[in-house]
CSV table of C-alpha atoms and ligand atoms in Angstrom, one decimal:
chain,number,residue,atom,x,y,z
A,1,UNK,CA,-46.1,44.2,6.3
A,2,UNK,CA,-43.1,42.3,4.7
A,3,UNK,CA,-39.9,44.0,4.0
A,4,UNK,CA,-39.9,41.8,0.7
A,5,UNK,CA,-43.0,43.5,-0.8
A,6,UNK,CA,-41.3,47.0,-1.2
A,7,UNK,CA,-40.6,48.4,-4.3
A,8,UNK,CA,-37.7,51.3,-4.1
A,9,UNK,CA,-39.0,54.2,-6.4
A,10,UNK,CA,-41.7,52.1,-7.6
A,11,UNK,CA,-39.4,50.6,-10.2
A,12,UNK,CA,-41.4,48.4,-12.2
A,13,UNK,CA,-44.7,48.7,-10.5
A,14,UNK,CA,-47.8,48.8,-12.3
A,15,UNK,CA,-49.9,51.4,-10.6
A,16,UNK,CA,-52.6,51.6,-13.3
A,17,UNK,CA,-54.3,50.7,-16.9
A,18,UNK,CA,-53.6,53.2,-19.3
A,19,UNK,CA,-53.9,53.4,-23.1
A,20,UNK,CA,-52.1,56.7,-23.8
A,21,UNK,CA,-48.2,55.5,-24.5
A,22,UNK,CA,-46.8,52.1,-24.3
A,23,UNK,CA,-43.3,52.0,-23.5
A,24,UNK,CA,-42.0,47.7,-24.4
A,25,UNK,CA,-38.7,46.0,-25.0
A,26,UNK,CA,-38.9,44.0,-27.7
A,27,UNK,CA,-35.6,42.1,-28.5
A,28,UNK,CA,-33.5,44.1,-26.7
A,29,UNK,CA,-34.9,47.5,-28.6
A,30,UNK,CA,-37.5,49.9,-27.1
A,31,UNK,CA,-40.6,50.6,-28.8
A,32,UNK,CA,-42.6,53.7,-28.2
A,33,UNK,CA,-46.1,54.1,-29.1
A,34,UNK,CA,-48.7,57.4,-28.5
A,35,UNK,CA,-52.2,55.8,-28.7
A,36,UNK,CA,-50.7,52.9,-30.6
A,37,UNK,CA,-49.0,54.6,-33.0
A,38,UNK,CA,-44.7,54.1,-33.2
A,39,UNK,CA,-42.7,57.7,-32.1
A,40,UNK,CA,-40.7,57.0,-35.2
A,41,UNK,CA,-43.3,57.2,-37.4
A,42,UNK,CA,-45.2,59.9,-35.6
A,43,UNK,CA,-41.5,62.0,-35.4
A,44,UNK,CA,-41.8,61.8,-39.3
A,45,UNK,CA,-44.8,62.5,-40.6
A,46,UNK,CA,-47.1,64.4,-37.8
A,47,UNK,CA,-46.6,67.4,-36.2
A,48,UNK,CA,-47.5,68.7,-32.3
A,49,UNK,CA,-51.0,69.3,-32.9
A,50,UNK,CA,-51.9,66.3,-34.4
A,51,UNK,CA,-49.7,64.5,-31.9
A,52,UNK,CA,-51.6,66.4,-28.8
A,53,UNK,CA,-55.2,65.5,-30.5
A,54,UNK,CA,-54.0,61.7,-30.7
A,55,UNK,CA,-53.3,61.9,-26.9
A,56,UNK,CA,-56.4,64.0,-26.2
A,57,UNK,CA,-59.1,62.0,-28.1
A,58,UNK,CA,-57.2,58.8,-28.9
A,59,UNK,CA,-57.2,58.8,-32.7
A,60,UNK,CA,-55.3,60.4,-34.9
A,61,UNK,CA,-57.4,63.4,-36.6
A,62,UNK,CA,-58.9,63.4,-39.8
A,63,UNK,CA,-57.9,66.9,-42.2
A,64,UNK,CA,-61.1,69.2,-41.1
A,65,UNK,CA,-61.0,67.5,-37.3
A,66,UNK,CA,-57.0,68.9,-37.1
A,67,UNK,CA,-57.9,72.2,-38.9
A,68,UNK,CA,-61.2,72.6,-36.5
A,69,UNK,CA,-58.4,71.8,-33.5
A,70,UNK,CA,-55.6,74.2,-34.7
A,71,UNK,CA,-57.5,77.0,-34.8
A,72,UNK,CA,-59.1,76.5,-31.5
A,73,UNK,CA,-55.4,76.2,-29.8
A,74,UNK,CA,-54.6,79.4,-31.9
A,75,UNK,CA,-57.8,81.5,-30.4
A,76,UNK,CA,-57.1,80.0,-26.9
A,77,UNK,CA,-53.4,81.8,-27.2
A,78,UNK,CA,-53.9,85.0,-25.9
A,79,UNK,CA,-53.6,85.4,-22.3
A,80,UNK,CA,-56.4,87.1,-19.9
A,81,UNK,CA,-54.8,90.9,-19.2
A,82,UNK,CA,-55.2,89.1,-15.5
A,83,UNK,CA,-51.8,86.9,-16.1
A,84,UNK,CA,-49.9,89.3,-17.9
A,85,UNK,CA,-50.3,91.5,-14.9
A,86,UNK,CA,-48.4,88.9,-12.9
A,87,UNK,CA,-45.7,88.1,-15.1
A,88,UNK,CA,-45.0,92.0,-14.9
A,89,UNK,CA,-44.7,91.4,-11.2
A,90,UNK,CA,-43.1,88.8,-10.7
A,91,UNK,CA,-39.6,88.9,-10.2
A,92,UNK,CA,-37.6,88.8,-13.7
A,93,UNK,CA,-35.1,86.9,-11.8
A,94,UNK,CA,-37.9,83.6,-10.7
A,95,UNK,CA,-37.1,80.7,-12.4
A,96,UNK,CA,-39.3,80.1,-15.6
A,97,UNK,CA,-40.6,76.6,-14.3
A,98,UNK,CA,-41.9,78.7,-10.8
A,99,UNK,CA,-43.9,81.6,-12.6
A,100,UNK,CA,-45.3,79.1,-15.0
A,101,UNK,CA,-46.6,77.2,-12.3
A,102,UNK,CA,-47.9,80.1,-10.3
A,103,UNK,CA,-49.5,81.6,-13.8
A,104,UNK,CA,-51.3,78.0,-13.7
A,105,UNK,CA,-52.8,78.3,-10.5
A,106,UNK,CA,-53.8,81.8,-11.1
A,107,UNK,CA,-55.4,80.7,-14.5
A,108,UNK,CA,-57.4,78.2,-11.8
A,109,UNK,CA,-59.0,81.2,-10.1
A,110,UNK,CA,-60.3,83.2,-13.0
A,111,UNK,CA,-62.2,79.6,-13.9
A,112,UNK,CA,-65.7,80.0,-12.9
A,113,UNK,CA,-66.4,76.5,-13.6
A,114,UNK,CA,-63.0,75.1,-12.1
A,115,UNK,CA,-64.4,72.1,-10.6
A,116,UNK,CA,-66.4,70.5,-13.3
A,117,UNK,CA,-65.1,67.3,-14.8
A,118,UNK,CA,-67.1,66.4,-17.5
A,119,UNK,CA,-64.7,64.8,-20.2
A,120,UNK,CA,-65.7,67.7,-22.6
A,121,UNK,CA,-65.4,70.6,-19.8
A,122,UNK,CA,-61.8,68.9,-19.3
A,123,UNK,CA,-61.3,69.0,-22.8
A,124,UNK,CA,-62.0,72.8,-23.1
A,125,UNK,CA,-59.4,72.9,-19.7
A,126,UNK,CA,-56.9,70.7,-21.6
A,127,UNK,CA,-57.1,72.8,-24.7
A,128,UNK,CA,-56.6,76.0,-23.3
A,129,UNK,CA,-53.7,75.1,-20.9
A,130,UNK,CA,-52.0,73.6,-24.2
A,131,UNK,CA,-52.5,76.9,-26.0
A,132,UNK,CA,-51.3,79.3,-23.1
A,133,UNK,CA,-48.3,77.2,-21.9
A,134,UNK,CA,-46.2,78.8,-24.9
A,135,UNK,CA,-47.5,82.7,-24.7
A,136,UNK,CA,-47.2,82.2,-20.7
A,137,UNK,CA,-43.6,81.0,-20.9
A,138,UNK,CA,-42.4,83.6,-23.9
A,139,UNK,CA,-44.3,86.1,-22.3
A,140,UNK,CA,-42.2,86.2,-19.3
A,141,UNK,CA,-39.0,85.9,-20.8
A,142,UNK,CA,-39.6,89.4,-22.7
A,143,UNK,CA,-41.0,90.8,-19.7
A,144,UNK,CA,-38.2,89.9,-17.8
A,145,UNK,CA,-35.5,90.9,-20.0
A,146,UNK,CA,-37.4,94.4,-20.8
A,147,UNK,CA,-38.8,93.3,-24.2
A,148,UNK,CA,-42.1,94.2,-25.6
A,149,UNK,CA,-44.7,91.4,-25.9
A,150,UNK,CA,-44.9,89.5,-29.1
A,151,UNK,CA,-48.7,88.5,-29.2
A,152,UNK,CA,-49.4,85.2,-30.8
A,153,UNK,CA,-49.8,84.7,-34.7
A,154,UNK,CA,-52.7,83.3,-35.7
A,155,UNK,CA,-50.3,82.5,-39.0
A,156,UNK,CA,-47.7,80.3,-37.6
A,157,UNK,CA,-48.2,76.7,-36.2
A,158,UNK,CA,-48.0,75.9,-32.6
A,159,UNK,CA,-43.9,75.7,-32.3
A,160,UNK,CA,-43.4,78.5,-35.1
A,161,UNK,CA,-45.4,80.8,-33.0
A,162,UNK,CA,-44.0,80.2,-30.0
A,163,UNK,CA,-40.2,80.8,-31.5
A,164,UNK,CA,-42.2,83.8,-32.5
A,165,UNK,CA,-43.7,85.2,-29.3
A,166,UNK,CA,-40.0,84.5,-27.8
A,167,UNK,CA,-37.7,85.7,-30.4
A,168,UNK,CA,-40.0,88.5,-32.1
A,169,UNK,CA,-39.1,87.4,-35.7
A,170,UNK,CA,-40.3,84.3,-37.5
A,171,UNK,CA,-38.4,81.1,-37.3
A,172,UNK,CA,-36.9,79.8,-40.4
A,173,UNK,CA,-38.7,76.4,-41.8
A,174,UNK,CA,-35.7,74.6,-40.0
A,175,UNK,CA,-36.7,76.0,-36.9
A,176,UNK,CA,-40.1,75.7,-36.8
A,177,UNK,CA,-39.6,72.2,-37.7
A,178,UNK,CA,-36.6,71.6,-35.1
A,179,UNK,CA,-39.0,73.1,-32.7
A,180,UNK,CA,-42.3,71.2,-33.5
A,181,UNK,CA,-40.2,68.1,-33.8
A,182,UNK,CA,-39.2,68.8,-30.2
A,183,UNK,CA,-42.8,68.9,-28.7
A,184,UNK,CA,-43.9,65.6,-30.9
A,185,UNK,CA,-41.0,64.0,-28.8
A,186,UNK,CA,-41.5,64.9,-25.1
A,187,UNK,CA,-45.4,65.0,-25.5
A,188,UNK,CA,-45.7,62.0,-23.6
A,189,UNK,CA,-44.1,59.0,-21.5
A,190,UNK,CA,-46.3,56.8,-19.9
A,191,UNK,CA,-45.7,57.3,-15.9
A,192,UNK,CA,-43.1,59.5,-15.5
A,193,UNK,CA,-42.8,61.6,-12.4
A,194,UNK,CA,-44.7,64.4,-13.7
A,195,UNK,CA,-48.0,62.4,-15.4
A,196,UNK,CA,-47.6,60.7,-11.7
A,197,UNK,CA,-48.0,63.4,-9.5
A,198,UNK,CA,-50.8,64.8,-11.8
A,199,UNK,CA,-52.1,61.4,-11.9
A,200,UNK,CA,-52.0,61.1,-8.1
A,201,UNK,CA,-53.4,64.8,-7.9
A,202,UNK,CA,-56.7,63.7,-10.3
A,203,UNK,CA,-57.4,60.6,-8.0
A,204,UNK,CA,-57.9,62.8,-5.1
A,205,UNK,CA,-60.3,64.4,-8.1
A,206,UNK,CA,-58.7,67.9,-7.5
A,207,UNK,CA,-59.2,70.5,-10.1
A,208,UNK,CA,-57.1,70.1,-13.3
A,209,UNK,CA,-55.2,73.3,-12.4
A,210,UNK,CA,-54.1,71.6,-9.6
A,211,UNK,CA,-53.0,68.8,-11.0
A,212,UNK,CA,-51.0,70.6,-13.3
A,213,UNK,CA,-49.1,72.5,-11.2
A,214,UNK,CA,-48.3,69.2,-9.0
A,215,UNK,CA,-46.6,67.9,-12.6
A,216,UNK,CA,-44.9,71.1,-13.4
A,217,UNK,CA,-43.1,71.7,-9.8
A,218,UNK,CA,-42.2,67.7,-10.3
A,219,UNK,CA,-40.8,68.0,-13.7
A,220,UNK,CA,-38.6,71.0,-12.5
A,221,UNK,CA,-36.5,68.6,-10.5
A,222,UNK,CA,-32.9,67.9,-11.9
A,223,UNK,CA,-33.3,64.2,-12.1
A,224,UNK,CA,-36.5,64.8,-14.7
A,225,UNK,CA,-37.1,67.3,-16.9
A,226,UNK,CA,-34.5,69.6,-15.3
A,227,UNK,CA,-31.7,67.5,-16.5
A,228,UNK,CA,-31.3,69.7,-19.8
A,229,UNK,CA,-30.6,72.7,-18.7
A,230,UNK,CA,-28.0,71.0,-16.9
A,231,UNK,CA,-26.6,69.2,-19.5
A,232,UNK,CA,-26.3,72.4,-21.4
A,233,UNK,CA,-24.2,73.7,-17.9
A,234,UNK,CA,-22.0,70.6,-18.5
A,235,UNK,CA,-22.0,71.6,-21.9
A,236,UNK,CA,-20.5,74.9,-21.5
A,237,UNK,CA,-18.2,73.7,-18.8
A,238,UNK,CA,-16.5,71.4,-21.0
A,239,UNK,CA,-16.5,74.0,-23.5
A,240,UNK,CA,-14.4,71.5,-26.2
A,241,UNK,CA,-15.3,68.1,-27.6
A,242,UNK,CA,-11.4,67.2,-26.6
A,243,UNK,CA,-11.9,67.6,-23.3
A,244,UNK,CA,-15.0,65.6,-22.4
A,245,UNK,CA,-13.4,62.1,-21.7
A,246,UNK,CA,-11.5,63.6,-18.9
A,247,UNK,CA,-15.0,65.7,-17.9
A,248,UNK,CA,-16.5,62.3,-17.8
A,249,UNK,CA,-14.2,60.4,-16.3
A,250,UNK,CA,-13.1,63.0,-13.4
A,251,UNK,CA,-17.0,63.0,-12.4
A,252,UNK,CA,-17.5,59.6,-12.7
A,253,UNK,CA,-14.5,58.9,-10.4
A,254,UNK,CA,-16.0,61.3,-8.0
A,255,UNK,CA,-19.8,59.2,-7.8
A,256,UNK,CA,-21.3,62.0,-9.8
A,257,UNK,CA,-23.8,61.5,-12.3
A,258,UNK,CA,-23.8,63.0,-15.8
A,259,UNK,CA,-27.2,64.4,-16.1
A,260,UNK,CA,-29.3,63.4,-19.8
A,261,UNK,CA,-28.1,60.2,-19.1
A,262,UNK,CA,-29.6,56.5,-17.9
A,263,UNK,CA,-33.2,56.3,-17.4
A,264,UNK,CA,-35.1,53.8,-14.8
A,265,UNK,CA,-37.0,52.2,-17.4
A,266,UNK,CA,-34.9,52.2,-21.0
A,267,UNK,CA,-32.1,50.0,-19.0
A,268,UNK,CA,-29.2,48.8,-21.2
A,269,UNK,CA,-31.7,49.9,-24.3
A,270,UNK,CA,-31.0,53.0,-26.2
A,271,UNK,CA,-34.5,55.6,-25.5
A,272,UNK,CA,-36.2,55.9,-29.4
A,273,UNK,CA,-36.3,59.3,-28.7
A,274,UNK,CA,-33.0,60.0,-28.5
A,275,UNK,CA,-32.2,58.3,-31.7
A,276,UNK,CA,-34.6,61.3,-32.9
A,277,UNK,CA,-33.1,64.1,-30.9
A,278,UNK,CA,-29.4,62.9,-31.9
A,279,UNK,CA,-30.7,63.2,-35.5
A,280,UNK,CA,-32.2,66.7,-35.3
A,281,UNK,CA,-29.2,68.2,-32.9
A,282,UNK,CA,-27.2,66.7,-35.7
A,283,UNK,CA,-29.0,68.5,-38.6
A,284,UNK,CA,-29.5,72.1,-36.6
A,285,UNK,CA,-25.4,71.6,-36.0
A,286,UNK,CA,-24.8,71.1,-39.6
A,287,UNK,CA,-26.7,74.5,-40.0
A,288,UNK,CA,-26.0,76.6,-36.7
A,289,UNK,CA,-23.4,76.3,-34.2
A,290,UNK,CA,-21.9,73.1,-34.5
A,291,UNK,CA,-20.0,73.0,-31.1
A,292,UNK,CA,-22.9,71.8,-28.8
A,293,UNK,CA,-23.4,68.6,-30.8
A,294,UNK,CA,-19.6,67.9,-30.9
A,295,UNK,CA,-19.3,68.0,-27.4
A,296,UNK,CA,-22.5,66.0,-26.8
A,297,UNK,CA,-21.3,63.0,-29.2
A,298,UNK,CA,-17.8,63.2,-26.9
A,299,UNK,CA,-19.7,63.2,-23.9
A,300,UNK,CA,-21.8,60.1,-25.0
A,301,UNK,CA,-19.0,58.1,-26.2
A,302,UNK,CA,-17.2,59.0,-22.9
A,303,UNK,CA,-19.9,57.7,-20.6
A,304,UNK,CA,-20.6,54.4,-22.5
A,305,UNK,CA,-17.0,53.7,-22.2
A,306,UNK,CA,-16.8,54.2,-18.8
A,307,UNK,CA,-20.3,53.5,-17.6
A,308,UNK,CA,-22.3,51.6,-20.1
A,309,UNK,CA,-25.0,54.5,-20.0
A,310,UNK,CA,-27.3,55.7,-22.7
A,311,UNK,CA,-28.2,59.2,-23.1
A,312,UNK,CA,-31.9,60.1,-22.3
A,313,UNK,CA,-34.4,62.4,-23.9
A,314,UNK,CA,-33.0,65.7,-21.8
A,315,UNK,CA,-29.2,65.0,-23.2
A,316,UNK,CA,-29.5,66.1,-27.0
A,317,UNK,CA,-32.4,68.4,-26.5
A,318,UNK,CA,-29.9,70.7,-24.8
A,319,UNK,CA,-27.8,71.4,-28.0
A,320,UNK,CA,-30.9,71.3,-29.9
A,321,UNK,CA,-32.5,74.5,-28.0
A,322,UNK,CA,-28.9,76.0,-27.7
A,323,UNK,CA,-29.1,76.2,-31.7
A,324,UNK,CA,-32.7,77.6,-31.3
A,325,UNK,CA,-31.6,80.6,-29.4
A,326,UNK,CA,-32.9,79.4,-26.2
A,327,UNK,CA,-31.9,81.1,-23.0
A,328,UNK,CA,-30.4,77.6,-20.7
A,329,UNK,CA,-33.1,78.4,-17.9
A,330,UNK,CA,-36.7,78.0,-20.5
A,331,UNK,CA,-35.0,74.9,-21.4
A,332,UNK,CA,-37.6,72.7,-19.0
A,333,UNK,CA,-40.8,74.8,-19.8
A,334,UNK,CA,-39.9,73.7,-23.3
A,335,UNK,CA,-40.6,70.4,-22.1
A,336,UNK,CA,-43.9,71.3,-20.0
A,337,UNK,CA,-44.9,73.4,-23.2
A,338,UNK,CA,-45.1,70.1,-24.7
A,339,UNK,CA,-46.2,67.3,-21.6
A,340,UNK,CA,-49.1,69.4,-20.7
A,341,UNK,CA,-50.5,67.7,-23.6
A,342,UNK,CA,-50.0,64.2,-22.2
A,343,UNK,CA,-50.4,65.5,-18.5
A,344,UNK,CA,-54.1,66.3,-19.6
A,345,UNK,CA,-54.6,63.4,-21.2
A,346,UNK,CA,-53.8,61.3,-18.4
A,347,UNK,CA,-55.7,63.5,-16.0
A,348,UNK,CA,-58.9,62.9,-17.7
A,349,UNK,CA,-58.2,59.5,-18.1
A,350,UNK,CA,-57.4,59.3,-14.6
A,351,UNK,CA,-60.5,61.5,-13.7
A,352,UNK,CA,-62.9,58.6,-15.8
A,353,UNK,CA,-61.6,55.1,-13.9
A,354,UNK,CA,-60.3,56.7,-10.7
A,355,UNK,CA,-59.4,54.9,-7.9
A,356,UNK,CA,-58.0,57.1,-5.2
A,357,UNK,CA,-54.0,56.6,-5.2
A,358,UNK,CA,-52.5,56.3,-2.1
A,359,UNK,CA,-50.2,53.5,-1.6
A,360,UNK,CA,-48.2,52.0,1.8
A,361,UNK,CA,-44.6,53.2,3.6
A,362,UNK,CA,-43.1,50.5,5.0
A,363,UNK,CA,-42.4,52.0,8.9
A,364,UNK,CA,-39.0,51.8,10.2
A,365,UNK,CA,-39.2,54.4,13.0
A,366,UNK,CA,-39.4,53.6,16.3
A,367,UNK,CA,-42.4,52.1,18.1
A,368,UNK,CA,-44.3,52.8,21.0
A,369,UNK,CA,-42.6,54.8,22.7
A,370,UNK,CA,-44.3,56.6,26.4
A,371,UNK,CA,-45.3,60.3,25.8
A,372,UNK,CA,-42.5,62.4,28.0
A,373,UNK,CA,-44.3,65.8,28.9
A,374,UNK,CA,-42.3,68.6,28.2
A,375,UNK,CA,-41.1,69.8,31.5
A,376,UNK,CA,-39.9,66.3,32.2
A,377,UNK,CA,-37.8,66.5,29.2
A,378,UNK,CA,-34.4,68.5,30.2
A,379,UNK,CA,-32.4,70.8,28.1
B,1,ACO,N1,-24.6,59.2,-14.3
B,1,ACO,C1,-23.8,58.3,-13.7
B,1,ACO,N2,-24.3,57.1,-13.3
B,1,ACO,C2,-25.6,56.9,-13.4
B,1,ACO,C3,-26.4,57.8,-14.0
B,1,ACO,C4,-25.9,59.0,-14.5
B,1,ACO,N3,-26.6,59.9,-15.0
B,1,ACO,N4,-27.7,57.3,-14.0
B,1,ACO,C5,-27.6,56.1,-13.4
B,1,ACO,N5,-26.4,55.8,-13.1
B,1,ACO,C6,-25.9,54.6,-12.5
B,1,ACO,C7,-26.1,54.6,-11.0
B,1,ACO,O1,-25.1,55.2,-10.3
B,1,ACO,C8,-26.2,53.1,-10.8
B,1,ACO,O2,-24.9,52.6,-10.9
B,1,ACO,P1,-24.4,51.4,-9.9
B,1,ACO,O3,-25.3,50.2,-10.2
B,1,ACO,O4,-23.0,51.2,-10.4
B,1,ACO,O5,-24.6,52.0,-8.6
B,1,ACO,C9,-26.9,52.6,-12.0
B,1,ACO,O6,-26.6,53.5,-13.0
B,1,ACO,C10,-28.4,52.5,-11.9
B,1,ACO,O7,-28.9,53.8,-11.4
B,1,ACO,P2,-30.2,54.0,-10.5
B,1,ACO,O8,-29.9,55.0,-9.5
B,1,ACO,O9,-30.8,52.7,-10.1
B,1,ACO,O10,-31.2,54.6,-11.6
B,1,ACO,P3,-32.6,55.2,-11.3
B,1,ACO,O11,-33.5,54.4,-12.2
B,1,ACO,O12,-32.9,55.2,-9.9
B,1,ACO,O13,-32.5,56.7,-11.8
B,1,ACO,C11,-32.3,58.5,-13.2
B,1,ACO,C12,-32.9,57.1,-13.1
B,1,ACO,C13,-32.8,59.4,-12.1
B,1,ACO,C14,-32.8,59.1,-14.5
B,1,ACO,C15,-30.8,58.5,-13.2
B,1,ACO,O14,-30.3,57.7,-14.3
B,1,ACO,C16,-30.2,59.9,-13.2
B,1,ACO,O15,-30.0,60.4,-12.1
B,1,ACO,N6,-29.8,60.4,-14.4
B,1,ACO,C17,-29.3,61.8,-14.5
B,1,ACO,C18,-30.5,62.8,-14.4
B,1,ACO,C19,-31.2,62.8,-15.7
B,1,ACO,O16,-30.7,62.8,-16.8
B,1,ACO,N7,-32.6,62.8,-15.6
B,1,ACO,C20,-33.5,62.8,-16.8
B,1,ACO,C21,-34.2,61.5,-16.9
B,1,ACO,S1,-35.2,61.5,-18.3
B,1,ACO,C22,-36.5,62.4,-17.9
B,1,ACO,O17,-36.9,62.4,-16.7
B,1,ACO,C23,-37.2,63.2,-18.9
């Protein structure tokens, strides 16, 4: 093999046909579609359940279709007496991203029929993990801060009752749309490290549990979807917008990076759905605490001054969650509360033109060398 032919993080590789999200630069701007359809557009007018049926069945639904689908998400909400169980025993001081994964797999054995992957038995899979991801993840956090459970309302949409489960009082219209706004945005993008590993999980043609759980520990990582909660620890470092260009500049100096920013595919372009993210951090700051967004706008104008740097889709959802009452550690199962949407849809698509994926290393270890046997070996 030549040296020529690898590709470093498989930037810019093309490792299969999709027709879920198309991420293009047009001009010098990026465009974003779900199934065709522009984020902008989608940001405005739809809202997460319509979003995840686009991504699910590849049109947009008609009235009765996304009635018919909103209440099936709202009767798959509850969670098997099974699960709570665990959440009660797991230790309240896990991380949220490790207990939702572990809740996933153990959602895997109560499913008699968790190898079957007809596209409407993953459908029924898809639905149901899209309904439980919320109660799963506000479930925990009342357990573990000694809180009674707050079952799901089958009153409130998708992102109201899940402010609802967590907070135990109804979110304001501001909130509920802040929050459903939130899970429109992160519902999909194309290849990211997460939809990969649950891609390269469904080629081996592994159950869907498993594949989900191989996108959930991958999203968990700092350079993905674990960025925000860190930007929100930067946040609160900083503390004041005054004192961000020095923040900025000090860890640049030092070769560190400042997490919610750059992105290995929106290069020199500004991500759409930050232009979103800025807007709504903006408009929850007008309303709430307007400090977080302050110090975000600092930080941004800090690190295109020094390093040219856009921020990416984990920077302002930071302040927005702060202003939702969001404890900094749910921040990232915010995210997977929304992606398991695309995850499933790119596991079933996966699932219906798979070709195993299992590409090449290029070796640079040593060769050859003669078997010493251990005795022969010395100390
Ligand atoms: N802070 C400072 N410098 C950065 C940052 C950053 N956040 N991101 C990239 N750079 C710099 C690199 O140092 C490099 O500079 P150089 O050419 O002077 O050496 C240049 O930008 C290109 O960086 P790469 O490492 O090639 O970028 P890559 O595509 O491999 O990484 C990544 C992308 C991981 C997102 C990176 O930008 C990063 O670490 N960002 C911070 C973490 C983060 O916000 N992750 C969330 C991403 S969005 C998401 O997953 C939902």
């Amino acid at each position: 093999m030549c040296e020529k032919k690898i590709h470093d993080g498989l930037q810019d590789v093309l490792a299969c046909k999709s027709s879920i999200c198309r991420i293009e630069m047009i001009d010098g701007k990026a465009i974003l579609e779900y199934r065709g359809y522009d984020i902008h557009e989608l940001a405005q007018h739809s809202t997460f359940e319509e979003v995840a049926y686009l991504l699910l069945f590849g049109e947009l639904p008609t009235k009765s279709e996304l009635e018919a689908f909103s209440e099936e998400l709202k009767e798959l909400r509850e969670l098997p007496p099974q699960i709570i169980g665990l959440l009660t025993h797991l230790s309240p001081f896990s991380h949220p991203m490790v207990v939702l994964r572990t809740a996933i797999s153990y959602l895997g054995t109560m499913d008699k029929h968790i190898h079957h992957k007809s596209h409407e038995k993953s459908l029924q899979k898809a639905k149901s993990l899209i309904a439980k991801f919320p109660t799963i993840v506000a479930y925990f956090h009342r357990i573990r801060s000694g809180q009674n459970l707050v079952h799901p309302s089958d009153e409130l949409s998708h992102a109201a009752n899940f402010l609802y489960m967590l907070h135990g009082v109804e979110p304001t219209k501001t909130e509920a749309k802040a929050m459903d706004l939130d899970l429109v945005l992160h519902a999909d993008h194309e290849l990211n490290a997460s939809t990969f590993a649950a891609r390269i999980a469904a080629s081996t043609l592994a159950d869907i549990y498993a594949c989900v759980v191989a996108a959930t520990g991958t999203l968990m990582g700092p350079l993905h979807g674990g960025a925000a909660q860190k930007v929100m620890e930067m946040l609160r470092e900083i503390a004041v917008p005054w004192r961000a260009e020095e923040y900025v500049k000090m860890k640049l100096e030092r070769g560190e990076r400042i997490m919610g920013f750059g992105h290995r595919v929106y290069r020199g372009v500004v991500d759409p759905r930050t232009i979103e993210l800025r807007a709504l951090a903006e408009k929850l700051a007008k309303e709430k605490e307007p400090k977080w967004f302050e110090i975000s706008r600092a930080v941004e104008e800090a690190v295109y001054k020094y390093k040219g740097l856009f921020p990416n889709v984990d920077f302002y959802s930071a302040s927005v969650y702060a202003n939702l009452g969001i404890p900094d550690d749910l921040f990232i199962n915010i995210f997977a509360i929304s992606r398991i949407s695309g995850w499933t849809a790119h596991i079933i698509e996966q699932y219906e033109n798979n070709r195993l994926i299992r590409p090449r290393a290029f070796y640079v270890g040593e060769a050859g060398r003669k078997y010493v046997p251990i005795d022969q070996r010395g100390d």
